Structures are given as C-alpha cells and as structure tokens.
Amino acid sequence: MLQRRIRLPDDKIPTQWLNLAPYLKNPPAPYLDPATYQPASPEQMAVIFPMGLLQQEMSADPWIDIPEPILDIYSMYRPTPLHRAYGLEKALGTPAKIYYKNESVSPPGSHKTNTAVAQAYYNKMEGVTRLSTETGAGQWGSALSFACKLFDLACTVYMVKVSYHQKPYRKSMINVWGAEIFPSPSDKTNAGRAILEQYPDTPGSLGIAISEAVEDAATHDDTKYSLGSVLNHVLLHQTIIGLEAKKQFDMIGESPDVVIGCVGGGSNFAGLAFPYAVDKISGKELKIIGIEPTACPTMTKGEFRYDFGDTAKMTPLIKMHTLGHDFVPPGIHAGGLRYHGLAPLLSCAIDEGLIDAIAVVQNDVFKSAVLFAQTEGIIPAPETSHAICGAIREALRAKEEGKEKTILFNFSGHGHFDMSAYDNYLAGNLIDYEYPEEKVRESLARLPKIG
Amino acid sequence: MLQRRIRLPDDKIPTQWLNLAPYLKNPPAPYLDPATYQPASPEQMAVIFPMGLLQQEMSADPWIDIPEPILDIYSMYRPTPLHRAYGLEKALGTPAKIYYKNESVSPPGSHKTNTAVAQAYYNKMEGVTRLSTETGAGQWGSALSFACKLFDLACTVYMVKVSYHQKPYRKSMINVWGAEIFPSPSDKTNAGRAILEQYPDTPGSLGIAISEAVEDAATHDDTKYSLGSVLNHVLLHQTIIGLEAKKQFDMIGESPDVVIGCVGGGSNFAGLAFPYAVDKISGKELKIIGIEPTACPTMTKGEFRYDFGDTAKMTPLIKMHTLGHDFVPPGIHAGGLRYHGLAPLLSCAIDEGLIDAIAVVQNDVFKSAVLFAQTEGIIPAPETSHAICGAIREALRAKEEGKEKTILFNFSGHGHFDMSAYDNYLAGNLIDYEYPEEKVRESLARLPKIG
C-alpha cells in the first residue's frame, strides 16, 4: 500500500529552533528609530515587545531551546504530517515526487500557531495581560486568539477591511476564542482615524493594520504588540517546520531537490526553507523557491533598502525588500500575502543568492488549488495555493525534462474560511492583477534615503 | 510532558469492519416494500443500491474485510488521533479522564468520509457512474463529493434548505470537489415539487431530501443512491472508529468506563460504540450513551416500529425508533441531527438495553462547544457538540461523586462551516426548542400499523 503520510514519532519532535542569522555572510542590518534614523535601542523596542522575544530577535546563537510549556502546546498538533502527493503526481503525469508538510492541522488551521504559542508564552512570562495584533486574511489573528486563550491573555485583532468582509467567519472564530476584532482602518486608533479621513473607501492593508495594533500597544501599559511574520523571532519559531520535515525525509531515506513556499512577510516559507538553506550554505545542491502574487511582488520587484514596517511610520525602519510602506496592493484573495515588505532574514538570504523567487497570478493559483483539492482532498488557503502553483510548475518542468526530482512544499494552511474566494474563481470573477508598476514606483520614491 | 495525542501506527490500522448484527439477541427486522408491506427483495433494493453494499446490509458475518483500495484512501487521514482532553479536564476541575477520538481530521472534516469512500468504491466496482444523496448540515454531502471525485464518479447532492442557507460555504466545498448541489425541496424531482407546492416555506428536512435523492437514483439507470447514516452497511463502515480507539487505549493501558456520541441517524455514535457494545454483551461493565437534541428526540421519545425512511414514502419501511416520517423538526443548527428515524441496528441495541440516551438543548450544547474550543482548541460542529455536552455532564457527575472515571467521546467533525451558528449563540439568539410533543404525536398517528 502507498505510504501517503509520514508521521514523526512524538519523542522525535525538535526541541530547538534554528536561527539562520549566524549562517549568513551579512546578517540583517539593525532596526532604526523611526524619528532619528539611528539604531533603535532594546529599550525603545521593549515598549511594544517583551525582552524574551527581543533577545531572540538579536540573537547570534544558531540554536535556541524551545521552552517546555511551548512544546507542551505544540504537542496538541505537532509533529505535523509530511504527505506524499500521489494523487497530484498522477494527475500531472509527472516523474517528480511531490511532498508537502501539512501545517493546516493546528486548531487555527495554519503554521501561524507555531509562533503565536511562542509569543503568547514569552509575553505571559513577563506579566503582559493583553496582546494587540493585525491580521490579513485572518490566519494570524485566529492563531494568536487561540494562543492567548490558552495562556489566559486578552487579545485585540485589527483585521484588514477587505478580508474582514470577504471572510466573515474568521471574525466568528476569533470571537469563539474570546478575542475582540475590528476591521482596519478602524476608528479605535489615531492611525486608523487619520487614514479613514483621507481614504474613507480604502480596502485596508497589512501596513495600516500594523500601525493600529502598534499604536494600541504603545498607548496601553498592560499591552504588547505581536507580529505574525517578518521579524527574526517569528521566522525562528517557524523553523520547527523544516526541522521536522528533514527528520521525516530521513525516515524514508529521501531528500528534496526543490523546496517551495508562498511568501507574504516570509515566515511560513522561511520556516520550511531555512533548515535547508543551511545545507545549501554548506554546499548541498538545492533549489529554494519563494512564490508571491504579481499583485504584491515584494521579492521580484521590491527594492532591498530601509523602510517602515507599517503605513503610519510608527515601527522601526527595517532593511528589507519593499514596495514602499504606503503601497496598498489590490484586494486579492490571498490577503496574507498583501504586505509591502519582507522579512529581513529572508531579504538577506535572497541577496546572498540562496533563494529564487517567482510571481504568479490569481487564476493560476486557484486552478492549482482546485486540482490539489480534487486529488489530495484538502482545500488549501489562497496563500498556500501559491506554493502549490509553484510546485506544479516544477513538477511539469520535471515531466518536460524527463527528470525524477523530489519536490517539497509547505502546505501552510487550509482554506475553510476562504470559500468565497473559490466561489469567485469558479464563477470566473477573479482578476489577474499585473504588477502595479506605477503605484510601486511612486511609493518607493517617497521612501527616506538611508545608508 | 503530557501525552495529548495517542497516534496509532500505520501498520496497526484495522483491516476489517465489525458487524454488530450477529451479536444481538434480536437482529434488525427485514425491510418492507413500501407498496405491499411485504419483505423487500434484494432485487427491489438493487434499483438504488449496488450488490456489494446490499450484501453487507444483510450480512450475518461478525467481521468484514476492508478492501485494499479503501484502506489506501483511508491512509490519507487514518488512523485518526485519540486525544486526551487535559485542557477541558482542568477547566472542569474533574477527577475524570476525558478522551476524544478525532474524526475531524479527514479532508471533508468528519467521520462521514469513512463510509463515503467505501460507498463510492463499491458503486464504482459495479459500473455506476453517478451517485445521488441528501445532506443535512453538509458534512455528508461534502464527504460523498470528495469520495466520488477520488473514484471519478459524478455526484448530485440535495441539501436541506435551512442548512443550505445557514452554511453557504458547504455548497462551495461541494462545488470545489466537482459535485452539483440543490437546496431541498427542489424543483428537480416530483417529490420536491409536490412538497414545495403544499409547503412553499418549508425549511426542508432530511426525510424530504432523501425522497428527492432516492427518486433521482430510481429514475436514472446510471445512478445509485447513497445514504450517509441509518443503514447497516453505513454503521459497519464507521466501526473503524471504535476499533482504532480500542487499540489506542491498549497502547496506553487504559479503557473507557463511559462511551459517548451524538446521535442523528446514529452512524458516528455506532461507529465508536459498537466495538464497545460487543464487550458489554460479553459482560464488561460499561456505560454507552447517545446524545440527541430535544428538538428531534428520536431515541428518548420515538416509538420502535416500522416507518418509512423518507417523507415521500419511497424508501422501504424500516423497523426503528421514529418520530414519524412527516415530522419536520425545528431548524436547529445541528442539521445533521434533524432526522425522524434512527439506525435499525442502534434501535435494536437500545431495545436490548445496551445503550442509554439523553436529549439536550441548543444553548447547553453551544456552551459546551465554546468551552471545548477555548480549552482544547478545535472548534466542534454543532452535532459533535452534543457529544461534548454529554461528556461534560459525565465529567461533572464524576466530580460530584469524587470518582475517577474514564470518558471517551467521538469528536465527529469540526465546525469550520458552522460559524454562523456560533455567531447566533454568542449573540444570544439561539432558541432552546422543547420536545415538540404534539407534532410528534400527530406524525406517529399517521403511521401504518404493521406487525
């Protein structure tokens, strides 16, 4: 019988996270104070982040222990299964072997849970009682609500307005886990009110929602801010994905030739890819590919330079691939990929030639998603479907070339709360947004010139 | 560290289903022809069912082999995990140990997949090219669409109208898997048209939707009918749940004192309970409890007698617990439990004193659901939440009595497509329907007097 799932034994779960920074030739540049453009001090950062996470953010250690209470929560759903996509392979008629790491099995339904649990834990340890955050399509907001409930923290979520209305049941889910949620821009913050006044019809963006959540944390003593991607500590927490995958491949005596993930801020991709990037740095031949939407092509069209993490310029400046902090991407269904910036660690890895990038259009993405659902069963999130689209391209290339190749991608989350997107796709209503070149050029032109 | 999940190794998956019939003192009475009230012949039944399933329906063998192609599809998500509900136990402060078998991990999200795959397989083997079916809340329609796609069968789903509108994304899911779906009563069948003419505003019922699906199959040569619960072969396929659970308890050297499930037609409950019922027949002390809604109290208020399986009296007559085939239950959110009848095997088991039954109201059910989601993470389907409600009552009783007791319940499915029900509950809008005594009495009075 076919072995469709490779399940790692409980006692083989990784007990350390992997930090890519010490393996890079040029680790990320320091964060800069948004007022002075000078390096931000830990004290400044500590207004919105707990020290435990800031230490990880700055760490030069290659391995960081996962605390026992976090491993305990992880054990509710981890280790996650590695699947062999026999059904998809057959439908494609490819000689390639396709594997996917299934992060959709966590209760909130995505990889986001891995860092949500860790962030809730470190905040709890330092006496924080409430977390504020932004969310795009809702995967992150759900995950943090779930984690906060388990650690008895209050939670406030600012959800990008277009997604809030596209995916009403994410709000219900977040409410069930006891958190409060507002469509962003909202009238709850100065940042939100200012944007609503200037652009009352804005669909919102992750950049705007981050401004609101950061302001909320900065103006309340009991509250810290929590980010679902981009930052070093977030990517660190996600590396358990790739570390598990490597052990699972060891169990079956195989190893991937191509590693693929979708990229918004970059954390699910980095989580799978960084343990493999370390092998690549050590000389292993390996292709690592990030897939992004043409509507928000941060990796393929963004510039690698200092920019703000949010629209209202409240966060420190980060050296990263960016399309400009006031760029508002078209309202594609993959709301989790609508971010103007990119994780600095991932930006550095691209800069050092470790990682390739491809941009794809919505209709190709949903075509891939439906084929996957009909052959492998699980209905993927629109974000995840970008990775599937990339994996299918690689598998078809292998077929053309007549090459046996092993492809691994990250199945970052299910699409149970994204069904309206499928309705739109099946009705033929999805727009294939091209690269919004002029808007990006204008947005980049407004950036401060630093370094 | 706590062991929250007990995972059965792949090579320990049961390879046979368990048939309860030969263990009963009085196995189910024969099905009767709806026109003559004489025992229905296999030839009559073969108009809508394939022979492979009819043989299982009539079988007196205690064990039936699971064909390899079914085991192969099962391996996409089985064995399913057994969870220890440490979070829920702590919240309740109970000395009881609470375990749940997690059937929500199948791609369609519930136990229904176990029989959907088997039914699609046996139909495919006999050259059928399309299946028609009914669905309540949509769990079954999703599962059959998924299974039909994997075996390259067309699929037509009649979904109870009230649920069709409450849960629009079940339709999307069914469409993604390539099936067609109509709200029932529809204008596609004589049965549907007749009911629409008489009751244009009816919320629909499982009984009506079954009439439509049976008519569709009976009037198309290439099409057979597929039922998601009630029948012996359906319950048979579900016994893999309890068989796996027993092996998982063996792994940890424990055994349940109480086994609980929610009951609509009875298949998820029977799937978990029947392997334990066999132990009880052999003398093991064990409580087995089915939980049903007060709005549709088939076990606690129904009569054990012959009735039709559907509203339009097209199916054979079945001796079972029934509220009357034209009883239309109030539109509770647990659409999967809105069935007037009960599996004949389960009816017999109740009659022989093997099984106890309790009816609960919606608000208690959703209170239990939210507590579960906030402590164990997974958001349960409204149907499943009846089982949780029952398990919580047992756990609180154990607390009162100061007894250490091991409780097992079936987590039959997740509630990702039922979030509007949670919205209604959290907004305080759910009605606690009492036993609709008069309607049931009237409906029962209209039944044919047989035997």
GROMACS .gro file of N, CA, C and O in nm, chain B residues 125-175:
model
  204
  576MET      N    1  -1.708  -0.020  -0.848
  576MET     CA    2  -1.678  -0.159  -0.886
  576MET      C    3  -1.790  -0.219  -0.971
  576MET      O    4  -1.768  -0.310  -1.050
  577GLU      N    5  -1.913  -0.170  -0.951
  577GLU     CA    6  -2.027  -0.226  -1.025
  577GLU      C    7  -2.070  -0.139  -1.142
  577GLU      O    8  -2.181  -0.155  -1.195
  578GLY      N    9  -1.983  -0.047  -1.183
  578GLY     CA   10  -2.007   0.028  -1.306
  578GLY      C   11  -2.100   0.147  -1.295
  578GLY      O   12  -2.138   0.207  -1.396
  579VAL      N   13  -2.139   0.181  -1.172
  579VAL     CA   14  -2.221   0.301  -1.153
  579VAL      C   15  -2.137   0.424  -1.190
  579VAL      O   16  -2.016   0.425  -1.168
  580THR      N   17  -2.201   0.527  -1.249
  580THR     CA   18  -2.123   0.646  -1.287
  580THR      C   19  -2.165   0.772  -1.212
  580THR      O   20  -2.098   0.874  -1.220
  581ARG      N   21  -2.279   0.765  -1.139
  581ARG     CA   22  -2.321   0.884  -1.064
  581ARG      C   23  -2.389   0.841  -0.936
  581ARG      O   24  -2.461   0.740  -0.934
  582LEU      N   25  -2.368   0.915  -0.829
  582LEU     CA   26  -2.438   0.891  -0.703
  582LEU      C   27  -2.524   1.012  -0.669
  582LEU      O   28  -2.484   1.127  -0.692
  583SER      N   29  -2.643   0.986  -0.616
  583SER     CA   30  -2.728   1.094  -0.566
  583SER      C   31  -2.740   1.077  -0.415
  583SER      O   32  -2.740   0.965  -0.364
  584THR      N   33  -2.751   1.187  -0.345
  584THR     CA   34  -2.764   1.178  -0.199
  584THR      C   35  -2.831   1.302  -0.142
  584THR      O   36  -2.847   1.403  -0.212
  585GLU      N   37  -2.868   1.292  -0.015
  585GLU     CA   38  -2.917   1.406   0.061
  585GLU      C   39  -2.805   1.451   0.155
  585GLU      O   40  -2.710   1.377   0.179
  586THR      N   41  -2.817   1.572   0.208
  586THR     CA   42  -2.729   1.610   0.319
  586THR      C   43  -2.802   1.708   0.410
  586THR      O   44  -2.887   1.784   0.362
  587GLY      N   45  -2.771   1.700   0.540
  587GLY     CA   46  -2.832   1.790   0.637
  587GLY      C   47  -2.746   1.915   0.647
  587GLY      O   48  -2.755   2.006   0.564
  588ALA      N   49  -2.658   1.918   0.746
  588ALA     CA   50  -2.570   2.034   0.763
  588ALA      C   51  -2.461   2.039   0.656
  588ALA      O   52  -2.394   2.141   0.643
  589GLY      N   53  -2.443   1.932   0.581
  589GLY     CA   54  -2.346   1.936   0.473
  589GLY      C   55  -2.225   1.846   0.493
  589GLY      O   56  -2.144   1.828   0.401
  590GLN      N   57  -2.210   1.790   0.613
  590GLN     CA   58  -2.095   1.703   0.638
  590GLN      C   59  -2.098   1.583   0.542
  590GLN      O   60  -1.997   1.546   0.483
  591TRP      N   61  -2.215   1.524   0.529
  591TRP     CA   62  -2.224   1.406   0.446
  591TRP      C   63  -2.209   1.439   0.296
  591TRP      O   64  -2.139   1.371   0.223
  592GLY      N   65  -2.275   1.546   0.253
  592GLY     CA   66  -2.264   1.585   0.112
  592GLY      C   67  -2.120   1.616   0.074
  592GLY      O   68  -2.073   1.580  -0.034
  593SER      N   69  -2.048   1.680   0.164
  593SER     CA   70  -1.906   1.708   0.138
  593SER      C   71  -1.828   1.579   0.126
  593SER      O   72  -1.746   1.563   0.035
  594ALA      N   73  -1.851   1.490   0.221
  594ALA     CA   74  -1.774   1.366   0.224
  594ALA      C   75  -1.798   1.284   0.097
  594ALA      O   76  -1.704   1.230   0.037
  595LEU      N   77  -1.924   1.275   0.055
  595LEU     CA   78  -1.951   1.194  -0.065
  595LEU      C   79  -1.895   1.262  -0.191
  595LEU      O   80  -1.845   1.193  -0.281
  596SER      N   81  -1.901   1.395  -0.198
  596SER     CA   82  -1.842   1.465  -0.313
  596SER      C   83  -1.694   1.435  -0.321
  596SER      O   84  -1.640   1.408  -0.430
  597PHE      N   85  -1.627   1.443  -0.208
  597PHE     CA   86  -1.483   1.414  -0.200
  597PHE      C   87  -1.456   1.271  -0.249
  597PHE      O   88  -1.370   1.248  -0.336
  598ALA      N   89  -1.531   1.176  -0.196
  598ALA     CA   90  -1.508   1.035  -0.230
  598ALA      C   91  -1.538   1.009  -0.378
  598ALA      O   92  -1.465   0.936  -0.446
  599CYS      N   93  -1.645   1.068  -0.429
  599CYS     CA   94  -1.680   1.049  -0.571
  599CYS      C   95  -1.569   1.105  -0.660
  599CYS      O   96  -1.533   1.043  -0.761
  600LYS      N   97  -1.516   1.218  -0.624
  600LYS     CA   98  -1.407   1.276  -0.706
  600LYS      C   99  -1.288   1.180  -0.710
  600LYS      O  100  -1.230   1.157  -0.816
  601LEU      N  101  -1.255   1.121  -0.597
  601LEU     CA  102  -1.138   1.031  -0.594
  601LEU      C  103  -1.162   0.907  -0.680
  601LEU      O  104  -1.068   0.851  -0.736
  602PHE      N  105  -1.288   0.860  -0.690
  602PHE     CA  106  -1.318   0.742  -0.770
  602PHE      C  107  -1.378   0.779  -0.906
  602PHE      O  108  -1.435   0.694  -0.974
  603ASP      N  109  -1.370   0.907  -0.941
  603ASP     CA  110  -1.415   0.954  -1.072
  603ASP      C  111  -1.563   0.922  -1.098
  603ASP      O  112  -1.600   0.874  -1.205
  604LEU      N  113  -1.647   0.950  -0.999
  604LEU     CA  114  -1.793   0.936  -1.013
  604LEU      C  115  -1.856   1.076  -1.010
  604LEU      O  116  -1.808   1.163  -0.936
  605ALA      N  117  -1.962   1.097  -1.087
  605ALA     CA  118  -2.038   1.221  -1.073
  605ALA      C  119  -2.120   1.212  -0.944
  605ALA      O  120  -2.145   1.102  -0.892
  606CYS      N  121  -2.163   1.327  -0.893
  606CYS     CA  122  -2.233   1.328  -0.764
  606CYS      C  123  -2.334   1.442  -0.760
  606CYS      O  124  -2.302   1.555  -0.799
  607THR      N  125  -2.456   1.411  -0.716
  607THR     CA  126  -2.562   1.512  -0.702
  607THR      C  127  -2.610   1.513  -0.558
  607THR      O  128  -2.646   1.408  -0.504
  608VAL      N  129  -2.610   1.632  -0.498
  608VAL     CA  130  -2.642   1.644  -0.355
  608VAL      C  131  -2.768   1.729  -0.336
  608VAL      O  132  -2.776   1.840  -0.391
  609TYR      N  133  -2.866   1.678  -0.263
  609TYR     CA  134  -2.984   1.755  -0.222
  609TYR      C  135  -2.963   1.795  -0.076
  609TYR      O  136  -2.960   1.709   0.012
  610MET      N  137  -2.948   1.926  -0.055
  610MET     CA  138  -2.916   1.974   0.081
  610MET      C  139  -3.039   2.039   0.145
  610MET      O  140  -3.102   2.127   0.085
  611VAL      N  141  -3.069   1.997   0.267
  611VAL     CA  142  -3.184   2.052   0.340
  611VAL      C  143  -3.179   2.205   0.337
  611VAL      O  144  -3.078   2.266   0.372
  612LYS      N  145  -3.290   2.267   0.295
  612LYS     CA  146  -3.289   2.410   0.261
  612LYS      C  147  -3.240   2.499   0.376
  612LYS      O  148  -3.159   2.589   0.354
  613VAL      N  149  -3.286   2.474   0.498
  613VAL     CA  150  -3.248   2.562   0.609
  613VAL      C  151  -3.096   2.561   0.628
  613VAL      O  152  -3.034   2.665   0.651
  614SER      N  153  -3.035   2.443   0.615
  614SER     CA  154  -2.890   2.433   0.631
  614SER      C  155  -2.817   2.493   0.510
  614SER      O  156  -2.711   2.554   0.524
  615TYR      N  157  -2.875   2.474   0.391
  615TYR     CA  158  -2.817   2.529   0.268
  615TYR      C  159  -2.794   2.679   0.283
  615TYR      O  160  -2.692   2.733   0.241
  616HIS      N  161  -2.891   2.747   0.346
  616HIS     CA  162  -2.878   2.891   0.362
  616HIS      C  163  -2.796   2.929   0.485
  616HIS      O  164  -2.728   3.031   0.485
  617GLN      N  165  -2.802   2.844   0.590
  617GLN     CA  166  -2.722   2.873   0.710
  617GLN      C  167  -2.573   2.854   0.683
  617GLN      O  168  -2.489   2.918   0.743
  618LYS      N  169  -2.539   2.760   0.595
  618LYS     CA  170  -2.399   2.719   0.575
  618LYS      C  171  -2.359   2.725   0.428
  618LYS      O  172  -2.330   2.623   0.366
  619PRO      N  173  -2.355   2.846   0.370
  619PRO     CA  174  -2.335   2.860   0.226
  619PRO      C  175  -2.203   2.801   0.178
  619PRO      O  176  -2.192   2.761   0.062
  620TYR      N  177  -2.103   2.794   0.266
  620TYR     CA  178  -1.972   2.750   0.219
  620TYR      C  179  -1.960   2.598   0.209
  620TYR      O  180  -1.864   2.547   0.153
  621ARG      N  181  -2.058   2.526   0.263
  621ARG     CA  182  -2.062   2.382   0.236
  621ARG      C  183  -2.087   2.361   0.087
  621ARG      O  184  -2.032   2.271   0.026
  622LYS      N  185  -2.175   2.443   0.031
  622LYS     CA  186  -2.202   2.437  -0.113
  622LYS      C  187  -2.073   2.462  -0.192
  622LYS      O  188  -2.041   2.388  -0.285
  623SER      N  189  -1.997   2.563  -0.151
  623SER     CA  190  -1.872   2.594  -0.222
  623SER      C  191  -1.778   2.474  -0.217
  623SER      O  192  -1.715   2.438  -0.316
  624MET      N  193  -1.768   2.415  -0.099
  624MET     CA  194  -1.679   2.300  -0.080
  624MET      C  195  -1.721   2.185  -0.173
  624MET      O  196  -1.637   2.122  -0.239
  625ILE      N  197  -1.849   2.159  -0.177
  625ILE     CA  198  -1.903   2.051  -0.261
  625ILE      C  199  -1.877   2.082  -0.408
  625ILE      O  200  -1.839   1.994  -0.486
  626ASN      N  201  -1.889   2.209  -0.446
  626ASN     CA  202  -1.857   2.251  -0.583
  626ASN      C  203  -1.709   2.233  -0.614
  626ASN      O  204  -1.673   2.190  -0.724
   0.00000   0.00000   0.00000
